[in-house]
Amino acid sequence: MATLYTLHPDTPQTRTVEQIKDELHGGAVMLYPTDTVYAIGCDLYSKSAVERVRQIKQLSNDKPLTFLCQSLSNIAQYAVVSDSAYRIMRRLIPGPYTFLLPATKLVPRLVMNPKRRTTGIRVPDHSICLSLLEALGNPIISTSAPLLEDEDQGSENGGKPHHNTTRYELFDCLEKLVDLIVDSGAEPGFQVSTIVDLTTEEPILVRRGLGWEEASTWVVEVG
């Protein structure tokens, strides 16, 4: 049974954040709110936890996982950022955008696309996420909870989000699969992130999600 932690959505309690941080450092998997949907997450560097996240989402090892970073400067540690990519991200960060970028050696193989060596990174506009990232000192895996449309880059499920899913239904469904649940009091969002591919010479809008109109100003849309 997962431990339930309640955090204020705007000013997360420091003591509780520290408790969650300790659990994540110990290899825990959590269900937590983001600025898009409720996500399954863990410490980027906990191999056992990342493997469990893949099991929960039934993702094979060749399916890359998105992770959250604190800031644009933080992204540069985990991805190769060109001048043009930097200019685009600077205009969109923080927000509901997943950027596909060439991964650096700091990104575990279990997380990235093994053939392309690319990774998906987000800087969320969400107080709880940012507080957890600051406390942990590492990026946090972020893949949408199973009842919601896939948040990962390159999603091909074509399914529709479950607009009527309440957070309590989500908690009940996943409490035996995760170690801890973070409750902000907010109901799950149903709009996923916008995916922008910055690995190509010309930036490409891969998927429309939250904020896609603003992103389309700076990138080319495919399909």
mmCIF file with all atom_site columns, C-alpha atoms in Angstrom, residues 46-212:
data_model
loop_
_atom_site.group_PDB
_atom_site.id
_atom_site.type_symbol
_atom_site.label_atom_id
_atom_site.label_alt_id
_atom_site.label_comp_id
_atom_site.label_asym_id
_atom_site.label_entity_id
_atom_site.label_seq_id
_atom_site.pdbx_PDB_ins_code
_atom_site.Cartn_x
_atom_site.Cartn_y
_atom_site.Cartn_z
_atom_site.occupancy
_atom_site.B_iso_or_equiv
_atom_site.pdbx_formal_charge
_atom_site.auth_seq_id
_atom_site.auth_comp_id
_atom_site.auth_asym_id
_atom_site.auth_atom_id
_atom_site.pdbx_PDB_model_num
ATOM 1   C CA . SER A 1 46  ? 17.672  4.565  -9.484  1.00 0.00 ? 46  SER A CA 1
ATOM 2   C CA . LYS A 1 47  ? 17.947  1.675  -11.939 1.00 0.00 ? 47  LYS A CA 1
ATOM 3   C CA . SER A 1 48  ? 15.562  -0.578 -10.027 1.00 0.00 ? 48  SER A CA 1
ATOM 4   C CA . ALA A 1 49  ? 12.965  2.203  -9.803  1.00 0.00 ? 49  ALA A CA 1
ATOM 5   C CA . VAL A 1 50  ? 13.245  3.010  -13.527 1.00 0.00 ? 50  VAL A CA 1
ATOM 6   C CA . GLU A 1 51  ? 12.741  -0.682 -14.291 1.00 0.00 ? 51  GLU A CA 1
ATOM 7   C CA . ARG A 1 52  ? 9.608   -0.691 -12.139 1.00 0.00 ? 52  ARG A CA 1
ATOM 8   C CA . VAL A 1 53  ? 8.288   2.388  -13.943 1.00 0.00 ? 53  VAL A CA 1
ATOM 9   C CA . ARG A 1 54  ? 8.723   0.515  -17.217 1.00 0.00 ? 54  ARG A CA 1
ATOM 10  C CA . GLN A 1 55  ? 6.848   -2.475 -15.783 1.00 0.00 ? 55  GLN A CA 1
ATOM 11  C CA . ILE A 1 56  ? 3.967   -0.302 -14.582 1.00 0.00 ? 56  ILE A CA 1
ATOM 12  C CA . LYS A 1 57  ? 3.641   1.307  -18.000 1.00 0.00 ? 57  LYS A CA 1
ATOM 13  C CA . GLN A 1 58  ? 4.505   -1.932 -19.847 1.00 0.00 ? 58  GLN A CA 1
ATOM 14  C CA . LEU A 1 59  ? 7.258   -0.172 -21.772 1.00 0.00 ? 59  LEU A CA 1
ATOM 15  C CA . SER A 1 60  ? 10.081  -2.066 -23.451 1.00 0.00 ? 60  SER A CA 1
ATOM 16  C CA . ASN A 1 61  ? 13.672  -0.907 -22.936 1.00 0.00 ? 61  ASN A CA 1
ATOM 17  C CA . ASP A 1 62  ? 13.817  0.639  -26.406 1.00 0.00 ? 62  ASP A CA 1
ATOM 18  C CA . LYS A 1 63  ? 11.041  3.076  -25.470 1.00 0.00 ? 63  LYS A CA 1
ATOM 19  C CA . PRO A 1 64  ? 12.637  6.289  -24.137 1.00 0.00 ? 64  PRO A CA 1
ATOM 20  C CA . LEU A 1 65  ? 11.410  7.891  -20.935 1.00 0.00 ? 65  LEU A CA 1
ATOM 21  C CA . THR A 1 66  ? 10.911  11.600 -20.389 1.00 0.00 ? 66  THR A CA 1
ATOM 22  C CA . PHE A 1 67  ? 12.411  13.230 -17.302 1.00 0.00 ? 67  PHE A CA 1
ATOM 23  C CA . LEU A 1 68  ? 12.049  16.579 -15.565 1.00 0.00 ? 68  LEU A CA 1
ATOM 24  C CA . CYS A 1 69  ? 14.818  19.121 -14.980 1.00 0.00 ? 69  CYS A CA 1
ATOM 25  C CA . GLN A 1 70  ? 14.846  22.241 -12.824 1.00 0.00 ? 70  GLN A CA 1
ATOM 26  C CA . SER A 1 71  ? 15.889  24.782 -15.419 1.00 0.00 ? 71  SER A CA 1
ATOM 27  C CA . LEU A 1 72  ? 17.295  25.413 -18.869 1.00 0.00 ? 72  LEU A CA 1
ATOM 28  C CA . SER A 1 73  ? 20.832  25.521 -17.490 1.00 0.00 ? 73  SER A CA 1
ATOM 29  C CA . ASN A 1 74  ? 20.168  22.174 -15.813 1.00 0.00 ? 74  ASN A CA 1
ATOM 30  C CA . ILE A 1 75  ? 19.132  20.649 -19.160 1.00 0.00 ? 75  ILE A CA 1
ATOM 31  C CA . ALA A 1 76  ? 22.587  21.366 -20.606 1.00 0.00 ? 76  ALA A CA 1
ATOM 32  C CA . GLN A 1 77  ? 24.057  18.755 -18.238 1.00 0.00 ? 77  GLN A CA 1
ATOM 33  C CA . TYR A 1 78  ? 21.917  15.995 -19.700 1.00 0.00 ? 78  TYR A CA 1
ATOM 34  C CA . ALA A 1 79  ? 21.548  17.004 -23.352 1.00 0.00 ? 79  ALA A CA 1
ATOM 35  C CA . VAL A 1 80  ? 23.530  18.581 -26.153 1.00 0.00 ? 80  VAL A CA 1
ATOM 36  C CA . VAL A 1 81  ? 21.869  21.954 -26.704 1.00 0.00 ? 81  VAL A CA 1
ATOM 37  C CA . SER A 1 82  ? 22.629  23.847 -29.926 1.00 0.00 ? 82  SER A CA 1
ATOM 38  C CA . ASP A 1 83  ? 22.332  27.627 -30.128 1.00 0.00 ? 83  ASP A CA 1
ATOM 39  C CA . SER A 1 84  ? 19.081  27.386 -32.080 1.00 0.00 ? 84  SER A CA 1
ATOM 40  C CA . ALA A 1 85  ? 17.650  24.842 -29.616 1.00 0.00 ? 85  ALA A CA 1
ATOM 41  C CA . TYR A 1 86  ? 18.615  27.094 -26.728 1.00 0.00 ? 86  TYR A CA 1
ATOM 42  C CA . ARG A 1 87  ? 16.787  30.063 -28.248 1.00 0.00 ? 87  ARG A CA 1
ATOM 43  C CA . ILE A 1 88  ? 13.598  28.046 -28.709 1.00 0.00 ? 88  ILE A CA 1
ATOM 44  C CA . MET A 1 89  ? 13.668  26.504 -25.241 1.00 0.00 ? 89  MET A CA 1
ATOM 45  C CA . ARG A 1 90  ? 14.387  29.840 -23.617 1.00 0.00 ? 90  ARG A CA 1
ATOM 46  C CA . ARG A 1 91  ? 11.091  31.137 -25.026 1.00 0.00 ? 91  ARG A CA 1
ATOM 47  C CA . LEU A 1 92  ? 9.041   28.118 -23.916 1.00 0.00 ? 92  LEU A CA 1
ATOM 48  C CA . ILE A 1 93  ? 10.544  27.086 -20.570 1.00 0.00 ? 93  ILE A CA 1
ATOM 49  C CA . PRO A 1 94  ? 9.089   26.505 -18.023 1.00 0.00 ? 94  PRO A CA 1
ATOM 50  C CA . GLY A 1 95  ? 5.948   24.959 -19.420 1.00 0.00 ? 95  GLY A CA 1
ATOM 51  C CA . PRO A 1 96  ? 4.171   21.920 -20.851 1.00 0.00 ? 96  PRO A CA 1
ATOM 52  C CA . TYR A 1 97  ? 6.822   21.059 -23.430 1.00 0.00 ? 97  TYR A CA 1
ATOM 53  C CA . THR A 1 98  ? 8.884   17.912 -23.960 1.00 0.00 ? 98  THR A CA 1
ATOM 54  C CA . PHE A 1 99  ? 12.085  18.556 -25.906 1.00 0.00 ? 99  PHE A CA 1
ATOM 55  C CA . LEU A 1 100 ? 13.763  15.703 -27.767 1.00 0.00 ? 100 LEU A CA 1
ATOM 56  C CA . LEU A 1 101 ? 17.529  16.242 -27.580 1.00 0.00 ? 101 LEU A CA 1
ATOM 57  C CA . PRO A 1 102 ? 20.805  14.322 -28.031 1.00 0.00 ? 102 PRO A CA 1
ATOM 58  C CA . ALA A 1 103 ? 21.650  12.781 -24.660 1.00 0.00 ? 103 ALA A CA 1
ATOM 59  C CA . THR A 1 104 ? 24.931  13.288 -22.804 1.00 0.00 ? 104 THR A CA 1
ATOM 60  C CA . LYS A 1 105 ? 26.733  10.558 -20.866 1.00 0.00 ? 105 LYS A CA 1
ATOM 61  C CA . LEU A 1 106 ? 24.887  11.582 -17.702 1.00 0.00 ? 106 LEU A CA 1
ATOM 62  C CA . VAL A 1 107 ? 21.674  10.053 -19.042 1.00 0.00 ? 107 VAL A CA 1
ATOM 63  C CA . PRO A 1 108 ? 21.378  6.361  -18.109 1.00 0.00 ? 108 PRO A CA 1
ATOM 64  C CA . ARG A 1 109 ? 21.021  3.941  -21.025 1.00 0.00 ? 109 ARG A CA 1
ATOM 65  C CA . LEU A 1 110 ? 17.844  2.574  -19.476 1.00 0.00 ? 110 LEU A CA 1
ATOM 66  C CA . VAL A 1 111 ? 16.174  5.956  -19.971 1.00 0.00 ? 111 VAL A CA 1
ATOM 67  C CA . MET A 1 112 ? 17.224  7.061  -23.461 1.00 0.00 ? 112 MET A CA 1
ATOM 68  C CA . ASN A 1 113 ? 16.426  5.826  -26.943 1.00 0.00 ? 113 ASN A CA 1
ATOM 69  C CA . PRO A 1 114 ? 19.251  3.275  -27.410 1.00 0.00 ? 114 PRO A CA 1
ATOM 70  C CA . LYS A 1 115 ? 19.455  3.621  -31.193 1.00 0.00 ? 115 LYS A CA 1
ATOM 71  C CA . ARG A 1 116 ? 19.242  7.387  -31.542 1.00 0.00 ? 116 ARG A CA 1
ATOM 72  C CA . ARG A 1 117 ? 20.790  8.165  -28.127 1.00 0.00 ? 117 ARG A CA 1
ATOM 73  C CA . THR A 1 118 ? 18.199  10.861 -27.630 1.00 0.00 ? 118 THR A CA 1
ATOM 74  C CA . THR A 1 119 ? 16.173  11.786 -24.601 1.00 0.00 ? 119 THR A CA 1
ATOM 75  C CA . GLY A 1 120 ? 13.032  13.737 -23.754 1.00 0.00 ? 120 GLY A CA 1
ATOM 76  C CA . ILE A 1 121 ? 13.358  16.522 -21.187 1.00 0.00 ? 121 ILE A CA 1
ATOM 77  C CA . ARG A 1 122 ? 10.828  18.871 -19.586 1.00 0.00 ? 122 ARG A CA 1
ATOM 78  C CA . VAL A 1 123 ? 11.082  21.871 -17.262 1.00 0.00 ? 123 VAL A CA 1
ATOM 79  C CA . PRO A 1 124 ? 7.635   21.987 -15.640 1.00 0.00 ? 124 PRO A CA 1
ATOM 80  C CA . ASP A 1 125 ? 5.808   25.099 -14.516 1.00 0.00 ? 125 ASP A CA 1
ATOM 81  C CA . HIS A 1 126 ? 4.697   23.421 -11.312 1.00 0.00 ? 126 HIS A CA 1
ATOM 82  C CA . SER A 1 127 ? 5.705   24.248 -7.747  1.00 0.00 ? 127 SER A CA 1
ATOM 83  C CA . ILE A 1 128 ? 5.588   20.690 -6.417  1.00 0.00 ? 128 ILE A CA 1
ATOM 84  C CA . CYS A 1 129 ? 7.702   19.301 -9.262  1.00 0.00 ? 129 CYS A CA 1
ATOM 85  C CA . LEU A 1 130 ? 10.274  22.063 -8.901  1.00 0.00 ? 130 LEU A CA 1
ATOM 86  C CA . SER A 1 131 ? 10.450  21.627 -5.110  1.00 0.00 ? 131 SER A CA 1
ATOM 87  C CA . LEU A 1 132 ? 11.030  17.888 -5.480  1.00 0.00 ? 132 LEU A CA 1
ATOM 88  C CA . LEU A 1 133 ? 13.687  18.452 -8.152  1.00 0.00 ? 133 LEU A CA 1
ATOM 89  C CA . GLU A 1 134 ? 15.525  20.962 -5.975  1.00 0.00 ? 134 GLU A CA 1
ATOM 90  C CA . ALA A 1 135 ? 15.442  18.672 -2.943  1.00 0.00 ? 135 ALA A CA 1
ATOM 91  C CA . LEU A 1 136 ? 16.448  15.550 -4.857  1.00 0.00 ? 136 LEU A CA 1
ATOM 92  C CA . GLY A 1 137 ? 19.264  17.171 -6.795  1.00 0.00 ? 137 GLY A CA 1
ATOM 93  C CA . ASN A 1 138 ? 18.580  14.834 -9.737  1.00 0.00 ? 138 ASN A CA 1
ATOM 94  C CA . PRO A 1 139 ? 16.109  14.787 -12.619 1.00 0.00 ? 139 PRO A CA 1
ATOM 95  C CA . ILE A 1 140 ? 12.853  12.914 -12.038 1.00 0.00 ? 140 ILE A CA 1
ATOM 96  C CA . ILE A 1 141 ? 11.308  10.439 -14.470 1.00 0.00 ? 141 ILE A CA 1
ATOM 97  C CA . SER A 1 142 ? 7.932   11.637 -15.752 1.00 0.00 ? 142 SER A CA 1
ATOM 98  C CA . THR A 1 143 ? 5.637   9.277  -17.640 1.00 0.00 ? 143 THR A CA 1
ATOM 99  C CA . SER A 1 144 ? 1.874   9.663  -17.564 1.00 0.00 ? 144 SER A CA 1
ATOM 100 C CA . ALA A 1 145 ? -0.196  7.542  -15.219 1.00 0.00 ? 145 ALA A CA 1
ATOM 101 C CA . PRO A 1 146 ? -1.674  4.523  -17.064 1.00 0.00 ? 146 PRO A CA 1
ATOM 102 C CA . LEU A 1 147 ? -5.282  5.785  -16.997 1.00 0.00 ? 147 LEU A CA 1
ATOM 103 C CA . LEU A 1 148 ? -4.235  8.844  -18.989 1.00 0.00 ? 148 LEU A CA 1
ATOM 104 C CA . GLU A 1 149 ? -2.935  9.281  -22.509 1.00 0.00 ? 149 GLU A CA 1
ATOM 105 C CA . ASP A 1 150 ? 0.764   8.456  -22.854 1.00 0.00 ? 150 ASP A CA 1
ATOM 106 C CA . GLU A 1 151 ? 2.979   11.413 -21.957 1.00 0.00 ? 151 GLU A CA 1
ATOM 107 C CA . ASP A 1 152 ? 6.164   9.916  -23.401 1.00 0.00 ? 152 ASP A CA 1
ATOM 108 C CA . GLN A 1 153 ? 7.672   11.183 -26.614 1.00 0.00 ? 153 GLN A CA 1
ATOM 109 C CA . GLY A 1 154 ? 6.788   9.270  -29.724 1.00 0.00 ? 154 GLY A CA 1
ATOM 110 C CA . SER A 1 155 ? 3.512   7.961  -28.304 1.00 0.00 ? 155 SER A CA 1
ATOM 111 C CA . GLU A 1 156 ? 1.646   5.827  -30.784 1.00 0.00 ? 156 GLU A CA 1
ATOM 112 C CA . ASN A 1 157 ? -1.288  4.656  -28.729 1.00 0.00 ? 157 ASN A CA 1
ATOM 113 C CA . GLY A 1 158 ? -3.717  7.049  -30.394 1.00 0.00 ? 158 GLY A CA 1
ATOM 114 C CA . GLY A 1 159 ? -6.043  6.773  -27.395 1.00 0.00 ? 159 GLY A CA 1
ATOM 115 C CA . LYS A 1 160 ? -8.032  9.560  -25.844 1.00 0.00 ? 160 LYS A CA 1
ATOM 116 C CA . PRO A 1 161 ? -7.413  10.850 -22.317 1.00 0.00 ? 161 PRO A CA 1
ATOM 117 C CA . HIS A 1 162 ? -9.844  9.835  -19.598 1.00 0.00 ? 162 HIS A CA 1
ATOM 118 C CA . HIS A 1 163 ? -11.330 13.272 -18.900 1.00 0.00 ? 163 HIS A CA 1
ATOM 119 C CA . ASN A 1 164 ? -13.562 12.050 -16.074 1.00 0.00 ? 164 ASN A CA 1
ATOM 120 C CA . THR A 1 165 ? -10.927 10.223 -14.053 1.00 0.00 ? 165 THR A CA 1
ATOM 121 C CA . THR A 1 166 ? -10.701 11.680 -10.532 1.00 0.00 ? 166 THR A CA 1
ATOM 122 C CA . ARG A 1 167 ? -7.500  11.664 -8.545  1.00 0.00 ? 167 ARG A CA 1
ATOM 123 C CA . TYR A 1 168 ? -9.049  9.251  -6.040  1.00 0.00 ? 168 TYR A CA 1
ATOM 124 C CA . GLU A 1 169 ? -9.830  6.792  -8.825  1.00 0.00 ? 169 GLU A CA 1
ATOM 125 C CA . LEU A 1 170 ? -6.251  7.169  -9.983  1.00 0.00 ? 170 LEU A CA 1
ATOM 126 C CA . PHE A 1 171 ? -4.924  6.644  -6.457  1.00 0.00 ? 171 PHE A CA 1
ATOM 127 C CA . ASP A 1 172 ? -7.078  3.537  -5.972  1.00 0.00 ? 172 ASP A CA 1
ATOM 128 C CA . CYS A 1 173 ? -5.925  2.089  -9.279  1.00 0.00 ? 173 CYS A CA 1
ATOM 129 C CA . LEU A 1 174 ? -2.207  2.580  -8.646  1.00 0.00 ? 174 LEU A CA 1
ATOM 130 C CA . GLU A 1 175 ? -1.742  2.432  -4.877  1.00 0.00 ? 175 GLU A CA 1
ATOM 131 C CA . LYS A 1 176 ? -0.516  -1.170 -5.004  1.00 0.00 ? 176 LYS A CA 1
ATOM 132 C CA . LEU A 1 177 ? 1.931   -0.460 -7.827  1.00 0.00 ? 177 LEU A CA 1
ATOM 133 C CA . VAL A 1 178 ? 3.729   2.609  -6.458  1.00 0.00 ? 178 VAL A CA 1
ATOM 134 C CA . ASP A 1 179 ? 5.424   3.311  -3.124  1.00 0.00 ? 179 ASP A CA 1
ATOM 135 C CA . LEU A 1 180 ? 4.090   6.799  -2.556  1.00 0.00 ? 180 LEU A CA 1
ATOM 136 C CA . ILE A 1 181 ? 1.372   9.112  -3.838  1.00 0.00 ? 181 ILE A CA 1
ATOM 137 C CA . VAL A 1 182 ? 1.659   12.895 -3.846  1.00 0.00 ? 182 VAL A CA 1
ATOM 138 C CA . ASP A 1 183 ? -1.705  14.640 -3.490  1.00 0.00 ? 183 ASP A CA 1
ATOM 139 C CA . SER A 1 184 ? -1.881  18.357 -4.306  1.00 0.00 ? 184 SER A CA 1
ATOM 140 C CA . GLY A 1 185 ? -5.660  18.514 -3.993  1.00 0.00 ? 185 GLY A CA 1
ATOM 141 C CA . ALA A 1 186 ? -5.966  19.091 -7.742  1.00 0.00 ? 186 ALA A CA 1
ATOM 142 C CA . GLU A 1 187 ? -7.758  16.724 -10.097 1.00 0.00 ? 187 GLU A CA 1
ATOM 143 C CA . PRO A 1 188 ? -5.720  15.085 -12.886 1.00 0.00 ? 188 PRO A CA 1
ATOM 144 C CA . GLY A 1 189 ? -5.118  17.092 -16.019 1.00 0.00 ? 189 GLY A CA 1
ATOM 145 C CA . PHE A 1 190 ? -6.001  15.416 -19.295 1.00 0.00 ? 190 PHE A CA 1
ATOM 146 C CA . GLN A 1 191 ? -3.897  17.373 -21.787 1.00 0.00 ? 191 GLN A CA 1
ATOM 147 C CA . VAL A 1 192 ? -0.416  16.013 -22.419 1.00 0.00 ? 192 VAL A CA 1
ATOM 148 C CA . SER A 1 193 ? 2.727   17.981 -23.193 1.00 0.00 ? 193 SER A CA 1
ATOM 149 C CA . THR A 1 194 ? 3.630   19.325 -26.609 1.00 0.00 ? 194 THR A CA 1
ATOM 150 C CA . ILE A 1 195 ? 6.614   17.449 -28.068 1.00 0.00 ? 195 ILE A CA 1
ATOM 151 C CA . VAL A 1 196 ? 9.295   19.409 -29.939 1.00 0.00 ? 196 VAL A CA 1
ATOM 152 C CA . ASP A 1 197 ? 12.094  17.524 -31.708 1.00 0.00 ? 197 ASP A CA 1
ATOM 153 C CA . LEU A 1 198 ? 15.312  19.525 -31.494 1.00 0.00 ? 198 LEU A CA 1
ATOM 154 C CA . THR A 1 199 ? 17.578  16.761 -32.782 1.00 0.00 ? 199 THR A CA 1
ATOM 155 C CA . THR A 1 200 ? 17.074  17.768 -36.412 1.00 0.00 ? 200 THR A CA 1
ATOM 156 C CA . GLU A 1 201 ? 18.454  20.754 -38.290 1.00 0.00 ? 201 GLU A CA 1
ATOM 157 C CA . GLU A 1 202 ? 14.980  22.248 -38.406 1.00 0.00 ? 202 GLU A CA 1
ATOM 158 C CA . PRO A 1 203 ? 12.981  21.998 -35.148 1.00 0.00 ? 203 PRO A CA 1
ATOM 159 C CA . ILE A 1 204 ? 9.822   19.920 -35.535 1.00 0.00 ? 204 ILE A CA 1
ATOM 160 C CA . LEU A 1 205 ? 6.532   19.965 -33.635 1.00 0.00 ? 205 LEU A CA 1
ATOM 161 C CA . VAL A 1 206 ? 5.951   16.225 -33.194 1.00 0.00 ? 206 VAL A CA 1
ATOM 162 C CA . ARG A 1 207 ? 2.783   16.268 -31.074 1.00 0.00 ? 207 ARG A CA 1
ATOM 163 C CA . ARG A 1 208 ? 0.203   18.860 -30.173 1.00 0.00 ? 208 ARG A CA 1
ATOM 164 C CA . GLY A 1 209 ? -0.425  19.163 -26.463 1.00 0.00 ? 209 GLY A CA 1
ATOM 165 C CA . LEU A 1 210 ? -0.757  22.002 -23.986 1.00 0.00 ? 210 LEU A CA 1
ATOM 166 C CA . GLY A 1 211 ? 0.770   25.205 -25.359 1.00 0.00 ? 211 GLY A CA 1
ATOM 167 C CA . TRP A 1 212 ? 1.208   23.893 -28.893 1.00 0.00 ? 212 TRP A CA 1
#
